Coordinates of C-alpha atoms in Angstrom, one line a residue:
X6 CA -16.3 0.5 -23.6
X7 CA -15.0 0.0 -26.7
X8 CA -11.4 1.3 -27.4
X9 CA -9.6 1.6 -30.4
X10 CA -5.8 -0.1 -30.5
X11 CA -2.6 2.1 -31.3
X12 CA -1.9 2.2 -34.7
X13 CA 1.5 2.5 -36.8
X14 CA 0.0 6.3 -36.9
X15 CA -0.3 6.6 -33.5
X16 CA 2.9 5.3 -32.7
X17 CA 4.2 8.0 -35.2
X18 CA 2.1 10.8 -33.1
X19 CA 4.0 9.5 -29.5
X20 CA 7.6 9.3 -31.7
X21 CA 7.1 12.7 -32.3
X22 CA 6.0 13.5 -28.9
X23 CA 8.3 11.9 -26.7
X24 CA 11.2 10.9 -28.7
X25 CA 11.8 7.5 -30.3
X26 CA 13.8 6.3 -27.1
X27 CA 11.1 7.0 -24.9
X28 CA 8.3 4.7 -27.0
X29 CA 8.6 0.9 -26.2
X30 CA 7.2 -1.9 -28.5
X31 CA 9.3 -4.9 -28.2
X32 CA 7.8 -7.6 -26.7
X33 CA 10.5 -8.5 -24.1
X34 CA 10.3 -5.0 -22.8
X35 CA 6.4 -4.8 -22.7
X36 CA 6.2 -7.7 -20.6
X37 CA 8.2 -5.8 -17.4
X38 CA 4.9 -3.3 -17.6
X39 CA 2.2 -6.1 -18.3
X40 CA 2.0 -7.0 -14.3
X41 CA 2.4 -5.4 -10.9
X42 CA 2.9 -7.7 -7.4
X43 CA -0.2 -9.6 -8.0
X44 CA -0.1 -13.2 -9.8
X45 CA 0.7 -12.2 -13.3
X46 CA -1.1 -15.3 -14.4
X47 CA -4.2 -14.1 -13.2
X48 CA -4.1 -10.1 -13.5
X49 CA -1.1 -9.7 -16.1
X50 CA -2.4 -8.0 -18.9
X51 CA 0.1 -6.4 -22.4
X52 CA 0.0 -3.3 -23.0
X53 CA 0.2 -2.5 -26.7
X54 CA 2.7 0.2 -26.3
X55 CA 4.4 1.7 -23.4
X56 CA 5.9 5.7 -23.1
X57 CA 8.0 7.5 -20.5
X58 CA 7.5 11.0 -20.6
X59 CA 9.8 13.5 -18.8
X60 CA 7.7 16.6 -18.5
X61 CA 3.8 17.2 -17.9
X62 CA 3.7 19.0 -21.4
X63 CA 4.6 15.6 -23.2
X64 CA 2.1 14.0 -20.5
X65 CA -0.5 17.0 -21.6
X66 CA -0.2 15.8 -24.7
X67 CA -0.3 12.6 -25.1
X68 CA -3.6 12.6 -23.1
X69 CA -5.2 14.7 -25.7
X70 CA -4.3 12.4 -28.6
X71 CA -5.8 9.6 -26.6
X72 CA -8.9 11.3 -25.6
X73 CA -8.6 12.2 -29.4
X74 CA -8.2 8.4 -30.8
X75 CA -10.0 7.0 -27.9
X76 CA -7.1 4.9 -26.7
X77 CA -6.9 4.0 -22.7
X78 CA -3.4 4.6 -21.1
X79 CA -2.4 3.3 -17.5
X80 CA -0.2 5.5 -15.5
X81 CA 2.8 3.1 -13.8
X82 CA 4.7 4.0 -11.0
X83 CA 7.7 1.2 -9.8
X84 CA 4.9 -1.6 -10.3
X85 CA 5.5 -2.5 -6.6
X86 CA 1.4 -2.5 -6.1
X87 CA -0.8 -5.5 -4.8
X88 CA -4.1 -4.6 -6.1
X89 CA -3.1 -4.5 -9.9
X90 CA -3.9 -0.9 -10.4
X91 CA -1.1 -0.4 -12.7
X92 CA -1.8 -3.6 -15.0
X93 CA -3.0 -2.2 -18.8
X94 CA -6.6 -3.9 -18.7
X95 CA -7.4 -2.7 -22.0
X96 CA -4.1 -3.2 -23.6
X97 CA -3.1 0.5 -25.3
X98 CA -0.9 2.9 -23.6
X99 CA 1.6 2.3 -20.6
X100 CA 2.4 5.6 -19.0
X101 CA 5.8 4.8 -17.1
X102 CA 7.1 8.1 -14.7
X103 CA 9.9 6.3 -14.0
X104 CA 12.2 8.9 -15.9
X105 CA 10.5 11.9 -13.6
X106 CA 12.3 11.1 -10.8
X107 CA 14.0 14.5 -9.9
X108 CA 14.0 16.2 -6.3
X109 CA 13.4 19.4 -7.5
X110 CA 13.4 21.5 -4.3
X111 CA 14.0 20.8 -0.6
X112 CA 12.5 24.0 0.9
X113 CA 14.3 24.5 4.4
X114 CA 12.1 27.3 5.6
X115 CA 9.0 26.0 4.8
X116 CA 9.5 22.3 5.7
X117 CA 8.6 21.2 2.6
X118 CA 9.9 19.1 -0.6
X119 CA 8.7 19.5 -4.4
X120 CA 9.4 15.8 -5.9
X121 CA 8.6 14.6 -9.3
X122 CA 6.4 11.4 -9.3
X123 CA 9.3 8.9 -10.0
X124 CA 11.5 9.7 -7.1
X125 CA 12.0 6.7 -5.0
X126 CA 10.3 6.8 -1.7
X127 CA 13.5 5.8 0.3
X128 CA 15.6 8.0 -1.5
X129 CA 13.5 11.0 -0.2
X130 CA 14.4 10.4 3.4
X131 CA 18.3 10.0 2.4
X132 CA 18.6 13.6 0.6
X133 CA 17.3 14.9 3.8
X134 CA 18.8 13.1 6.7
X135 CA 21.5 15.5 7.2
X136 CA 19.3 18.5 7.9
X137 CA 17.6 16.3 10.6
X138 CA 14.2 16.1 8.8
X139 CA 12.0 13.5 7.4
X140 CA 9.0 12.1 5.2
X141 CA 7.1 10.4 7.4
X142 CA 4.3 9.1 5.4
X143 CA 6.3 6.5 3.8
X144 CA 4.3 2.3 3.3
X145 CA 7.0 -0.3 4.6
X146 CA 7.9 -1.3 0.9
X147 CA 10.0 2.1 0.6
X148 CA 13.3 0.8 -1.1
X149 CA 11.3 -0.1 -3.8
X150 CA 8.1 1.8 -4.4
X151 CA 8.0 5.4 -6.3
X152 CA 6.3 8.5 -3.9
X153 CA 3.5 9.2 -7.2
X154 CA 2.1 5.2 -6.2
X155 CA 2.2 6.3 -2.5
X156 CA -0.2 9.3 -3.1
X157 CA -2.3 7.3 -6.2
X158 CA -2.9 4.4 -3.4
X159 CA -2.5 6.7 -0.1
X160 CA -0.2 4.2 1.2
X161 CA 0.5 2.8 5.1
X162 CA 2.4 0.9 6.9
X163 CA 3.9 0.5 10.1
X164 CA 4.2 4.2 11.2
X165 CA 0.4 5.2 10.6
X166 CA -0.2 5.1 14.3
X167 CA 2.0 8.0 15.3
X168 CA 2.5 9.9 12.0
X169 CA -0.6 8.7 9.7
X170 CA -0.5 7.8 6.4
X171 CA 0.8 9.2 3.2
X172 CA -2.2 11.7 3.1
X173 CA -1.1 13.3 5.7
X174 CA 1.9 14.7 4.2
X175 CA 0.7 15.8 0.7
X176 CA 0.7 19.6 0.6
X177 CA 0.5 20.2 -3.1
X178 CA 0.1 18.3 -6.3
X179 CA 0.7 18.8 -9.9
X180 CA -1.6 16.6 -12.0
X181 CA -2.6 16.1 -16.1
X182 CA -6.4 15.6 -16.2
X183 CA -7.7 12.6 -18.3
X184 CA -8.5 15.5 -20.7
X185 CA -4.9 16.8 -21.1
X186 CA -5.2 19.9 -18.5
X187 CA -2.3 20.5 -16.7
X188 CA -3.6 21.8 -12.9
X189 CA -2.0 22.8 -9.8
X190 CA -4.0 21.4 -6.8
X191 CA -2.7 23.1 -3.1
X192 CA 0.6 24.3 -2.7
X193 CA 3.0 24.9 0.7
X194 CA 0.1 26.4 2.3
X195 CA -0.7 25.2 6.0
X196 CA -4.4 26.0 5.7
X197 CA -6.7 26.0 2.8
X198 CA -10.4 25.6 2.8
X199 CA -10.5 27.5 -0.8
X200 CA -13.9 25.1 -2.2
X201 CA -13.5 21.4 -2.8
X202 CA -10.1 19.6 -1.2
X203 CA -9.3 18.0 -5.2
X204 CA -5.8 17.5 -4.0
X205 CA -7.1 14.6 -1.1
X206 CA -9.5 13.5 -4.0
X207 CA -6.4 12.3 -6.1
X208 CA -4.8 11.0 -3.1
X209 CA -5.8 7.3 -3.1
X210 CA -7.4 7.4 -6.7
X211 CA -5.5 4.7 -7.7
X212 CA -4.8 6.9 -11.3
X213 CA -8.0 7.0 -12.0
X214 CA -8.7 10.8 -12.0
X215 CA -5.2 12.6 -13.0
X216 CA -1.5 11.8 -13.6
X217 CA 0.6 12.9 -10.4
X218 CA 3.4 15.1 -12.4
X219 CA 4.4 17.3 -8.8
X220 CA 4.1 16.5 -5.6
X221 CA 4.5 18.7 -2.3
X222 CA 5.0 17.0 0.7
X223 CA 5.4 18.4 4.5
X224 CA 8.4 17.3 6.7
X225 CA 8.8 16.5 10.0
X226 CA 12.1 17.0 12.5
X227 CA 13.6 13.2 12.4
X228 CA 13.5 11.3 15.6
X229 CA 17.1 10.3 16.8
X230 CA 16.3 7.5 19.4
X231 CA 14.1 4.4 19.0
X232 CA 13.1 1.5 21.4
X233 CA 11.4 -1.6 20.1
X234 CA 9.5 -4.3 21.6
X235 CA 8.8 -7.6 20.6
X236 CA 6.1 -8.3 23.5
X237 CA 4.6 -12.2 23.7
X238 CA 0.7 -12.9 24.8
X239 CA -1.0 -15.9 25.7
X240 CA -3.9 -15.0 23.4
X241 CA -5.1 -12.2 20.2
X242 CA -7.5 -11.1 22.9
X243 CA -4.7 -9.9 25.5
X244 CA -2.4 -8.6 22.7
X245 CA -5.3 -6.3 21.2
X246 CA -6.7 -5.0 24.5
X247 CA -3.3 -3.2 25.6
X248 CA -3.5 -1.3 22.1
X249 CA -5.7 1.2 23.4
X250 CA -4.5 0.7 27.1
X251 CA -1.0 2.0 26.0
X252 CA -2.3 5.0 24.6
X253 CA -5.1 5.8 27.9
X254 CA -3.0 4.5 30.3
X255 CA 0.2 5.0 29.3
X256 CA -0.5 7.9 27.7
X257 CA 1.8 7.2 24.9
X258 CA 1.2 7.2 21.4
X259 CA 3.7 5.0 19.9
X260 CA 5.3 5.0 16.1
X261 CA 3.5 1.5 15.4
X262 CA 1.9 -1.5 16.9
X263 CA 2.5 -4.3 14.6
X264 CA 0.4 -7.3 15.1
X265 CA 1.5 -11.5 14.3
X266 CA -1.0 -14.2 14.9
X267 CA 0.4 -17.8 16.1
X268 CA 0.7 -19.3 13.1
X269 CA 2.5 -16.3 11.3
X270 CA 5.1 -16.0 14.1
X271 CA 5.9 -19.4 14.2
X272 CA 6.1 -19.6 10.3
X273 CA 8.8 -16.8 10.3
X274 CA 10.4 -18.0 13.2
X275 CA 11.4 -21.1 11.7
X276 CA 11.8 -19.6 8.7
X277 CA 15.0 -17.3 10.1
X278 CA 15.5 -20.5 12.3
X279 CA 14.6 -17.7 15.4
X280 CA 14.8 -19.0 18.7
X281 CA 12.1 -16.9 20.9
X282 CA 10.1 -18.9 22.8
X283 CA 7.0 -18.7 20.3
X284 CA 5.8 -22.0 20.7
X285 CA 3.9 -20.6 23.8
X286 CA 2.4 -17.6 22.6
X287 CA -1.3 -17.1 20.8
X288 CA -0.3 -13.6 19.7
X289 CA 2.8 -10.9 19.4
X290 CA 3.1 -7.4 19.1
X291 CA 6.0 -5.5 17.7
X292 CA 5.8 -2.2 19.6
X293 CA 8.0 0.6 18.4
X294 CA 8.8 4.4 20.0
X295 CA 10.5 7.0 19.1
X296 CA 11.5 11.0 19.8
X297 CA 14.4 13.4 19.8
X298 CA 15.3 12.6 24.0
X299 CA 16.9 9.0 25.3
X300 CA 15.6 9.3 28.7
X301 CA 12.2 10.1 27.2
X302 CA 12.0 7.3 24.3
X303 CA 13.4 4.9 27.3
X304 CA 11.2 5.6 29.8
X305 CA 8.0 5.4 27.6
X306 CA 9.3 1.7 26.4
X307 CA 9.8 1.1 29.8
X308 CA 6.0 1.8 30.8
X309 CA 4.6 0.1 27.8
X310 CA 6.7 -3.0 28.8
X311 CA 5.4 -2.7 32.4
X312 CA 1.6 -2.1 31.1
X313 CA 2.1 -5.2 29.0
X314 CA 3.3 -7.6 31.9
X315 CA 0.6 -6.0 34.1
X316 CA -2.1 -7.7 31.6
X317 CA -0.5 -10.7 31.5
X318 CA 2.0 -11.1 28.4
X319 CA 4.3 -13.9 28.6
X320 CA 7.5 -11.8 27.9
X321 CA 8.4 -8.1 26.5
X322 CA 11.6 -8.3 25.0
X323 CA 13.8 -4.8 24.6
X324 CA 15.1 -4.1 21.4
X325 CA 17.2 -0.9 22.1
X326 CA 19.8 -1.2 19.3
X327 CA 20.7 -1.8 15.6
X328 CA 21.7 -5.3 15.9
X329 CA 18.3 -6.1 18.6
X330 CA 16.1 -3.8 16.8
X331 CA 16.9 -5.7 13.0
X332 CA 16.3 -9.1 14.6
X333 CA 12.9 -8.2 16.1
X334 CA 11.9 -6.5 12.5
X335 CA 13.2 -9.5 10.6
X336 CA 10.3 -11.7 12.3
X337 CA 7.8 -9.5 11.0
X338 CA 9.3 -9.2 7.5
X339 CA 9.7 -12.5 6.6
X340 CA 6.7 -13.9 7.4
X341 CA 5.0 -13.6 3.6
X342 CA 8.6 -14.9 2.6
X343 CA 8.7 -18.0 5.1
X344 CA 4.9 -18.8 4.0
X345 CA 6.5 -18.6 0.4
X346 CA 8.8 -21.3 1.3
X347 CA 5.4 -23.9 1.4
X348 CA 3.7 -22.4 -1.1
X349 CA 4.5 -19.5 -4.0
X350 CA 0.6 -18.9 -4.4
X351 CA -0.9 -16.8 -2.0
X352 CA -3.6 -13.8 -1.8
X353 CA -2.1 -11.0 0.3
X354 CA -5.1 -9.1 1.9
X355 CA -5.1 -5.9 3.8
X356 CA -8.7 -5.6 5.4
X357 CA -9.0 -2.8 8.3
X358 CA -11.5 -3.1 11.0
X359 CA -12.2 -1.0 13.8
X360 CA -9.0 -1.8 16.5
X361 CA -11.5 -3.3 19.0
X362 CA -13.2 -5.8 16.6
X363 CA -10.0 -7.4 15.6
X364 CA -10.0 -10.1 18.3
X365 CA -14.1 -10.7 16.8
X366 CA -12.7 -11.2 13.3
X367 CA -10.2 -13.9 14.2
X368 CA -12.5 -16.5 14.9
X369 CA -14.4 -15.5 11.9
X370 CA -10.8 -16.4 9.9
X371 CA -10.1 -19.2 11.7
X372 CA -13.3 -20.4 10.5
X373 CA -12.7 -19.8 6.8
X374 CA -9.6 -21.2 6.7
X375 CA -11.1 -24.5 8.2
X376 CA -13.6 -24.3 5.5
X377 CA -11.8 -24.2 2.5
X378 CA -8.7 -26.2 3.5
X379 CA -6.5 -23.1 3.5
X380 CA -3.8 -21.8 5.8
X381 CA -4.6 -17.6 6.3
X382 CA -1.7 -16.3 8.5
X383 CA -2.7 -13.1 9.8
X384 CA -0.4 -10.1 10.8
X385 CA 0.0 -6.4 10.3
X386 CA -0.8 -3.3 12.2
X387 CA -2.6 -3.5 15.0
X388 CA -2.7 0.0 16.0
X389 CA -4.7 1.2 13.0
X390 CA -6.8 -2.4 12.3
X391 CA -5.1 -2.8 9.1
X392 CA -4.5 -6.7 9.1
X393 CA -2.8 -8.4 5.9
X394 CA -5.1 -12.3 6.1
X395 CA -3.0 -13.9 3.7
X396 CA -4.6 -16.8 1.9
X397 CA -1.9 -19.3 1.6
X398 CA -2.8 -22.2 -1.6
X399 CA -2.4 -25.5 -0.1
X400 CA -0.1 -27.3 -2.6
X401 CA -2.3 -30.4 -3.0
X402 CA -4.7 -28.5 -4.8
X403 CA -4.8 -27.5 -8.9
X404 CA -4.8 -24.2 -9.7
X405 CA -8.5 -23.9 -11.2
X406 CA -9.4 -25.1 -8.2
X407 CA -7.4 -22.6 -6.2
X408 CA -8.6 -19.5 -7.5
X409 CA -12.0 -20.8 -7.4
X410 CA -11.4 -21.4 -3.5
X411 CA -9.9 -17.8 -3.4
X412 CA -12.7 -16.3 -4.5
X413 CA -15.2 -17.4 -2.4
X414 CA -12.9 -17.3 0.7
X415 CA -12.0 -13.5 -0.3
X416 CA -16.1 -12.9 -0.2
X417 CA -16.3 -14.1 3.0
X418 CA -13.4 -12.5 4.4
X419 CA -14.4 -9.3 3.0
X420 CA -18.3 -9.9 4.5
X421 CA -16.4 -10.6 7.7
X422 CA -14.4 -7.3 7.9
X423 CA -18.1 -5.0 6.6
X424 CA -19.6 -7.1 9.6
X425 CA -17.5 -5.3 12.5
X426 CA -17.5 -2.2 10.4
X427 CA -14.6 -2.5 8.1
X428 CA -13.9 -2.7 4.6
X429 CA -12.2 -4.5 1.7
X430 CA -8.7 -2.7 2.0
X431 CA -6.6 0.2 4.3
X432 CA -3.8 0.6 1.7
X433 CA -3.3 -1.8 -0.9
X434 CA -6.3 -0.4 -2.6
X435 CA -9.2 -1.6 -5.2
X436 CA -7.6 -2.0 -8.5
X437 CA -8.3 -4.8 -10.5
X438 CA -8.2 -7.2 -7.8
X439 CA -10.9 -6.5 -5.8
X440 CA -13.5 -4.6 -8.0
X441 CA -15.8 -7.2 -8.1
X442 CA -16.4 -7.1 -4.6
X443 CA -16.7 -3.0 -4.9
X444 CA -20.1 -4.0 -6.4
X445 CA -21.1 -6.6 -4.2
X446 CA -20.1 -5.2 -1.0
X447 CA -20.1 -1.3 -1.1
X448 CA -23.4 0.3 -0.8
X449 CA -24.8 1.3 -4.2
X450 CA -25.3 5.1 -3.3
X451 CA -21.7 5.5 -2.5
X452 CA -20.3 3.4 -5.7
X453 CA -22.7 6.0 -7.4
X454 CA -21.3 9.2 -6.8
X455 CA -17.7 7.2 -7.5
X456 CA -18.6 7.0 -10.3
X457 CA -19.9 10.2 -11.1
X458 CA -17.0 11.9 -10.1
X459 CA -15.2 9.6 -12.7
X460 CA -17.4 10.6 -15.0
X461 CA -16.7 13.8 -14.4
X462 CA -13.0 13.9 -14.3
X463 CA -13.0 11.4 -17.1
X464 CA -15.6 12.1 -19.5
X465 CA -14.1 9.2 -21.9
X466 CA -13.2 6.8 -20.1
X467 CA -9.6 6.7 -20.7
X468 CA -7.2 6.9 -17.6
X469 CA -6.6 3.7 -16.1
X470 CA -9.9 2.3 -16.8
X471 CA -11.3 -0.6 -15.2
X472 CA -9.9 0.0 -11.7
X473 CA -11.8 0.2 -8.7
X474 CA -14.9 -0.3 -10.8
X475 CA -15.9 -0.7 -14.2
X476 CA -17.7 2.2 -16.1
X477 CA -21.1 0.6 -18.1

């Protein structure tokens, strides 16, 4: 589709709507909004203008103007995404919600909070922890991401086993449609089957169906006790078999179960100068248990530890205070950083398969790694089958060869996941990075339905065009 440029006349209209300080055209500032956490040299694209509105009404007026003039608009949160979802592929307007960053209400009677989309996710819990509450639906990058971006991607993370993902906690949304209408979807109602659940359609839509201007999120009682277990296993099969065993034989739903393969644990421990006996381990699980009573949490941790040893675990390390917990979580958090020392060029993936299929997937990943002479460490959320299989560039090959290798290896990686009942992305989204694989690997009927939904919401294909799929 052909879009029109942002002319001087359009800039004047944007300034009239938003005020001059909220319309950015300085090339140095535009560069900041040209990329997310995907490689800028591969996916980056400069916008023609960046706007920073403060209200749904301003956004509504901008969207009506963009439709009238056929100018693409790319909504943007913190830019911490890993799929290219906030990159203005067609130039035009980047609409940043950074100034819409207020907590509007904390409703303790209904255990809900109303937020603007630019609120940093971590600050949500800082606001309410003294009242003994927390927002459970958050990813692992809580200190940098915005709540609006989390909702747009339906972000997950390490606690999804027990608490689920972001969408489980979104009770209501105010959005501006691509054509400029302001609409409230859902509300402070625990139950609601009044027609289609359009609210959940917006969750995970990657900013292609509407711009989130307010969100009502559900709160939970904050767990006061926590124990982490770092468990070393001789092989991947033994480690993954523990996941259902904990829940069935143990009768326990852990907060999270993180998985690290041998390559990941080795590289991270070396990077941190950590002296855990990782040399003997073929796989590692990091299991977290939380709750409100010390004895119950300790008993659950002990039960899980005993089950792991019964199933052949090499060692179980118990982390029951802040110092030891930080130590074991550091190993998991620093895997990507450890590999950046070896090579700064990586493709961080988040394929997802049924939990029991993980042992079958790993040999496939090993074959791809050997075939293309690249390292593919595999780590992530074993409790929900979501794995960060990360393609790491061999420093000996040039960038052109790397791009070609990356595309071929990714295609085979996604094929392997699909063959086992999985799919391309569990939490990062499709964006522009994985778009080409949607066309090749996703059921054309399913893809066709998605395109019809997009066309219905956005007849002029103005909002975040080119993400997830291209409209012909």
